[in-house]
Coordinates of N, CA and C in Angstrom, one line a residue:
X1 N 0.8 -1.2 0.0 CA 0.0 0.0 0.0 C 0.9 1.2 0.0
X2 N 0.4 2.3 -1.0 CA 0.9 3.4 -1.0 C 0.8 4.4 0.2
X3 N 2.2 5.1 0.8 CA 1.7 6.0 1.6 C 0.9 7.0 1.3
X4 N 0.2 8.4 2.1 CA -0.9 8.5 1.1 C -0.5 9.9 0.6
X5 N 0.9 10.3 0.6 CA 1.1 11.4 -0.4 C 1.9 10.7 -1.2
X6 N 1.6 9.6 -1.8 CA 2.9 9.3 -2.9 C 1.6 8.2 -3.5
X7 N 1.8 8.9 -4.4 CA 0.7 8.1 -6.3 C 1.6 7.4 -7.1
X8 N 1.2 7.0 -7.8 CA 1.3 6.5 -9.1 C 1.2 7.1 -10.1
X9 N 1.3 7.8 -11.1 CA 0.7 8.7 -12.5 C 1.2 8.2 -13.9
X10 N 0.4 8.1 -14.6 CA 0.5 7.4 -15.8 C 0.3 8.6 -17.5
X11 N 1.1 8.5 -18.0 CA 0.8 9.2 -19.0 C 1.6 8.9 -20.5
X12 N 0.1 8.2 -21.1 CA 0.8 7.0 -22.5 C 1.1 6.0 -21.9
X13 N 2.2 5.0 -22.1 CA 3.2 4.1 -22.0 C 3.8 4.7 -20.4
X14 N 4.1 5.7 -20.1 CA 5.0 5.9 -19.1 C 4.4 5.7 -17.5
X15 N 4.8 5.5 -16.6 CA 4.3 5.3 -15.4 C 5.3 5.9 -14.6
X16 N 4.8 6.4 -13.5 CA 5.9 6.7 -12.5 C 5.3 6.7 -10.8
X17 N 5.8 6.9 -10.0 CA 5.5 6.7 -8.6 C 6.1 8.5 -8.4
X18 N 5.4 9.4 -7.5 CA 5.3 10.6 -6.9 C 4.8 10.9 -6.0
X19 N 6.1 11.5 -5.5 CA 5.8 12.1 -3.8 C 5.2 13.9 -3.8
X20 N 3.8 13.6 -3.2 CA 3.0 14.9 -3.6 C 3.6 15.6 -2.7
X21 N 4.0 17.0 -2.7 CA 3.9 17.8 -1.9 C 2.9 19.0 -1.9
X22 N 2.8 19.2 -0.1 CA 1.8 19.8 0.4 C 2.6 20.9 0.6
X23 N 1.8 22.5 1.1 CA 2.3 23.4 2.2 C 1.9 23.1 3.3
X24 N 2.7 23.5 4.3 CA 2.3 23.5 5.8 C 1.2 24.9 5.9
X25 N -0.3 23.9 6.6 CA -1.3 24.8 6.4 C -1.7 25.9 7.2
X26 N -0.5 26.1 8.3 CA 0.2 27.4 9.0 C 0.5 28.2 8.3
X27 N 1.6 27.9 7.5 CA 2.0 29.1 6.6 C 1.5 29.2 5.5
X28 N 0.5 28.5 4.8 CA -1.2 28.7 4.0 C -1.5 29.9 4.8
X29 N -2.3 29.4 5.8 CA -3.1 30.4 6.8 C -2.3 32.1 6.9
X30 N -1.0 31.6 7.8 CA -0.4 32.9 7.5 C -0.5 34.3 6.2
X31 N 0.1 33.5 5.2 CA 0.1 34.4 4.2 C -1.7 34.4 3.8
X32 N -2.4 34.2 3.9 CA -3.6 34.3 3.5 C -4.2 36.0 4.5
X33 N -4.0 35.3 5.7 CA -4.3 36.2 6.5 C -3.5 37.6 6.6
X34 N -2.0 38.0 5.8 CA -1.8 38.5 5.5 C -1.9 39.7 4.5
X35 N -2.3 38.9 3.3 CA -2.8 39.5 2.5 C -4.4 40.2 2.3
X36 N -5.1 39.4 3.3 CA -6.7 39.9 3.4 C -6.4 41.4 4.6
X37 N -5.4 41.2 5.4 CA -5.6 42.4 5.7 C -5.1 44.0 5.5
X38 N -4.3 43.5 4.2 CA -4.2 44.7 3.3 C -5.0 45.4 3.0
X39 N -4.9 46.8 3.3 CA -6.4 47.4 3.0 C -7.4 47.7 3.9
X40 N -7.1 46.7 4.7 CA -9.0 46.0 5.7 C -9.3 47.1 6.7
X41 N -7.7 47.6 7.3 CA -8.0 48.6 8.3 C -8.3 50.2 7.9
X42 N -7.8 50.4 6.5 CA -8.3 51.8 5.8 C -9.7 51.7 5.8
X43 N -10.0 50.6 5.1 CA -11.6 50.3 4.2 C -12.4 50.6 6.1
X44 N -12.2 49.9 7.0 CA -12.8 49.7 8.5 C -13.2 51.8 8.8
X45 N -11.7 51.8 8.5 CA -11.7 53.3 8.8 C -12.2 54.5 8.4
X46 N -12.5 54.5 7.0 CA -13.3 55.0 6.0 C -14.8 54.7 6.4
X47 N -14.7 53.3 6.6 CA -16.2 53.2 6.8 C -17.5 53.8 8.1
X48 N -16.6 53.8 9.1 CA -16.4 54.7 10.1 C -16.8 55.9 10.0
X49 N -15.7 56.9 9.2 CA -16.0 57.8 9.1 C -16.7 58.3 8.1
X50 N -17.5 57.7 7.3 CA -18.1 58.4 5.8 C -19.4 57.9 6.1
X51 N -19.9 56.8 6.7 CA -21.2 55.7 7.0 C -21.4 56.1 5.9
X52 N -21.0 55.3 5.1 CA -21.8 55.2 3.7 C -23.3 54.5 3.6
X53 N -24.3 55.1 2.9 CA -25.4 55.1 3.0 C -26.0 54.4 1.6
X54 N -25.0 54.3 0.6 CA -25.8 53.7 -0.5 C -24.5 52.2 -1.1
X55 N -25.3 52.1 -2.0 CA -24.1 50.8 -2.9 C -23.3 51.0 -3.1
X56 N -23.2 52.3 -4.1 CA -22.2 52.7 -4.6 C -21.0 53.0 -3.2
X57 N -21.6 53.9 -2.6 CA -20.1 54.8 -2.0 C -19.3 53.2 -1.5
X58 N -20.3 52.4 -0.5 CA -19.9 50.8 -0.2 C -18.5 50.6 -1.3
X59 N -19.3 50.6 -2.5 CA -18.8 50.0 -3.3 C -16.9 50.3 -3.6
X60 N -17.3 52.0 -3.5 CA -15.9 52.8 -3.9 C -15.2 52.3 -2.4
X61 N -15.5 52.3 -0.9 CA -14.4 51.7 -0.6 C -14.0 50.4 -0.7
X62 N -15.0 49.1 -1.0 CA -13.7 48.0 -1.4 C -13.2 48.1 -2.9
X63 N -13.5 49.0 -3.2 CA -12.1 49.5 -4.9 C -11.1 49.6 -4.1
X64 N -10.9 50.5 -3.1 CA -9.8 51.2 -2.4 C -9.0 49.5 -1.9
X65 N -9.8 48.9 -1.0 CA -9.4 47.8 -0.6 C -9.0 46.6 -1.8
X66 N -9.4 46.4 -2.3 CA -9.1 45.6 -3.6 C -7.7 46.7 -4.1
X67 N -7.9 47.7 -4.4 CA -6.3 48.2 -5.1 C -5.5 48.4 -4.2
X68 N -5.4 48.1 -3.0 CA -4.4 48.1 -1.7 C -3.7 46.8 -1.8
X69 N -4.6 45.6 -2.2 CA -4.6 44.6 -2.3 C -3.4 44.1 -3.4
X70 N -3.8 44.4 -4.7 CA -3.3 43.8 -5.9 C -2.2 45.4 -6.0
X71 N -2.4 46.2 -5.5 CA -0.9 46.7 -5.1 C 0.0 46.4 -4.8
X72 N -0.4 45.7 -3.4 CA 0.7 44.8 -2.8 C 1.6 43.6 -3.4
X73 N 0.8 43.1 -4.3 CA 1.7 42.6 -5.1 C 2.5 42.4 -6.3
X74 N 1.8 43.3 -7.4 CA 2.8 43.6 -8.3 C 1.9 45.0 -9.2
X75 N 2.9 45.7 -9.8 CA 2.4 47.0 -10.3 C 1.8 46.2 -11.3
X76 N 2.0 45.7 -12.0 CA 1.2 44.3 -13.4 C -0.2 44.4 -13.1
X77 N -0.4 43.6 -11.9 CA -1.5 43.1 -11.5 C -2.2 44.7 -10.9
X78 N -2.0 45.6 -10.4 CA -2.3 46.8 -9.7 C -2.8 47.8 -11.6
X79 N -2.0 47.2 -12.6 CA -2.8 47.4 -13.4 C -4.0 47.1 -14.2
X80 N -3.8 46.0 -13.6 CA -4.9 44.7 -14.6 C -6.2 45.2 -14.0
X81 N -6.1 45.3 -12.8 CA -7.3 45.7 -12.0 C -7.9 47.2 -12.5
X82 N -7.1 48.1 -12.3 CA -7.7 49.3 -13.0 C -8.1 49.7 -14.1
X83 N -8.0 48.5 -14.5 CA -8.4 48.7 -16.8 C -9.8 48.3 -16.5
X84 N -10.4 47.5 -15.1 CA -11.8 47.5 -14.7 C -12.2 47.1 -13.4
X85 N -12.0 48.1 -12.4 CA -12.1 47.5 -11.4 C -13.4 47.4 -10.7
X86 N -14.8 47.6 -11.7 CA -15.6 46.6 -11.3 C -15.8 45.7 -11.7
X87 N -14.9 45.0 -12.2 CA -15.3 43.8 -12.9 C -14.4 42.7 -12.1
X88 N -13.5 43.5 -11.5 CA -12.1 42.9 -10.9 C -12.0 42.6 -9.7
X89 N -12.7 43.8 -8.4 CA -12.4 44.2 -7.3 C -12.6 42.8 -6.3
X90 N -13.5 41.6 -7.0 CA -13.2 40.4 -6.2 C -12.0 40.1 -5.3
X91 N -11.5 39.7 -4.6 CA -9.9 39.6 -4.6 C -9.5 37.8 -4.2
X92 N -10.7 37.5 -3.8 CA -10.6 35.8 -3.7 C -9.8 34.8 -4.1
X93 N -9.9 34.6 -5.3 CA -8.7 33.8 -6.2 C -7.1 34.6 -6.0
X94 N -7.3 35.6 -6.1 CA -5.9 36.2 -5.7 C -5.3 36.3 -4.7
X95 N -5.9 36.1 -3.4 CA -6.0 35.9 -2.0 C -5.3 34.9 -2.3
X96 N -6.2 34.0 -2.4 CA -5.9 32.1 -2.2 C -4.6 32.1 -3.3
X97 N -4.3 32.5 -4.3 CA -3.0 32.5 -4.6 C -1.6 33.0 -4.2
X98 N -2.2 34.1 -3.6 CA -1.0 34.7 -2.8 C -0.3 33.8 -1.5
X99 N -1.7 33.3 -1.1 CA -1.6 32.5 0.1 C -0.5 31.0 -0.2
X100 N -1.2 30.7 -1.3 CA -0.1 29.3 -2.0 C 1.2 29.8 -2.5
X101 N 1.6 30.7 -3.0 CA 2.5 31.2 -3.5 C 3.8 31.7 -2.6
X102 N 3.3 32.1 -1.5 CA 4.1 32.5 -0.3 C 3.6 31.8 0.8
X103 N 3.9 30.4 0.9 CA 3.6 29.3 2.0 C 5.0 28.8 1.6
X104 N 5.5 27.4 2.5 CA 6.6 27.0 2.9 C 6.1 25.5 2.1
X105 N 6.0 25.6 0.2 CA 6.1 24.3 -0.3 C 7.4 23.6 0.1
X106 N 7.5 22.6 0.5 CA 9.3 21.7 0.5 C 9.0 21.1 -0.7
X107 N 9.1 22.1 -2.1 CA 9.5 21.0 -2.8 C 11.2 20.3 -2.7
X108 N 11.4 19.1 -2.9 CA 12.2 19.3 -3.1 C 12.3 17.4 -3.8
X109 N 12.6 18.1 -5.4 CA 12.6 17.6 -6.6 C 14.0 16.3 -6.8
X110 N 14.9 16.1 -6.0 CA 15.6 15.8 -5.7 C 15.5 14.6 -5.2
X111 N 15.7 14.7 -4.4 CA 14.5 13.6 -3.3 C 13.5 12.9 -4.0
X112 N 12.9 13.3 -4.6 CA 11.8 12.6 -5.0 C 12.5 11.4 -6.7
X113 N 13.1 12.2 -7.4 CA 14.2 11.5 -8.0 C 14.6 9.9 -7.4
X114 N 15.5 10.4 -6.6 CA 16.3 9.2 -5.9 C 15.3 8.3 -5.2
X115 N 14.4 8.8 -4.3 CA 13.6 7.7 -3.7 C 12.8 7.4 -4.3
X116 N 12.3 7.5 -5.7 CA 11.2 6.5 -6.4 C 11.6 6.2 -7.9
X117 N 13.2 6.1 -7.9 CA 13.8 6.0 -9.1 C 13.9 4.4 -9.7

């Protein structure tokens, strides 16, 4: 029986045995929670002070929060977002990617070589 991070994968003729690697879901959590709170305490603070009364104004502070956001991570993306940022201002998928992106993967490709070679 296989341990249960290491498969089998098949593609055509070829076969091989693979050691999945995971992040540790600490440093998932971490960076996740770091990047949602980009923003969070302006947007809290604005909200505060302006009590916005309709959709819209709502709306213009999480723009503010969303481009705090994809600020943070690359001027690219800080543009992508303003070519439409109601179409954009979600930040979910980007969240969760930032979160996997900057977690503590062990790949390590090597290893995995030698022990299922």
């Amino acid at each position: 029986m296989l341990d249960t991070n290491v498969c089998k994968v098949k593609c055509g003729d070829k076969e091989i045995t693979i050691r999945i690697q995971r992040p540790n879901f600490e440093s998932v959590e971490k960076a996740y929670r770091e990047i949602t709170r980009e923003g969070a305490n302006e947007f809290i603070k604005n909200y505060k002070l302006t009590h916005p009364e309709t959709q819209e104004e709502v709306e213009q502070l999480s723009y503010a929060m969303a481009e705090a956001r994809y600020k943070k991570i690359s001027q690219v993306l800080l543009n992508f977002y303003n070519g439409d940022r109601t179409n954009r201002s979600n930040t979910c998928a980007t969240r969760v990617s930032y979160a996997l992106n900057n977690s503590t993967i062990p790949l390590d490709v090597i290893a995995n070589k030698k022990r299922f070679a």
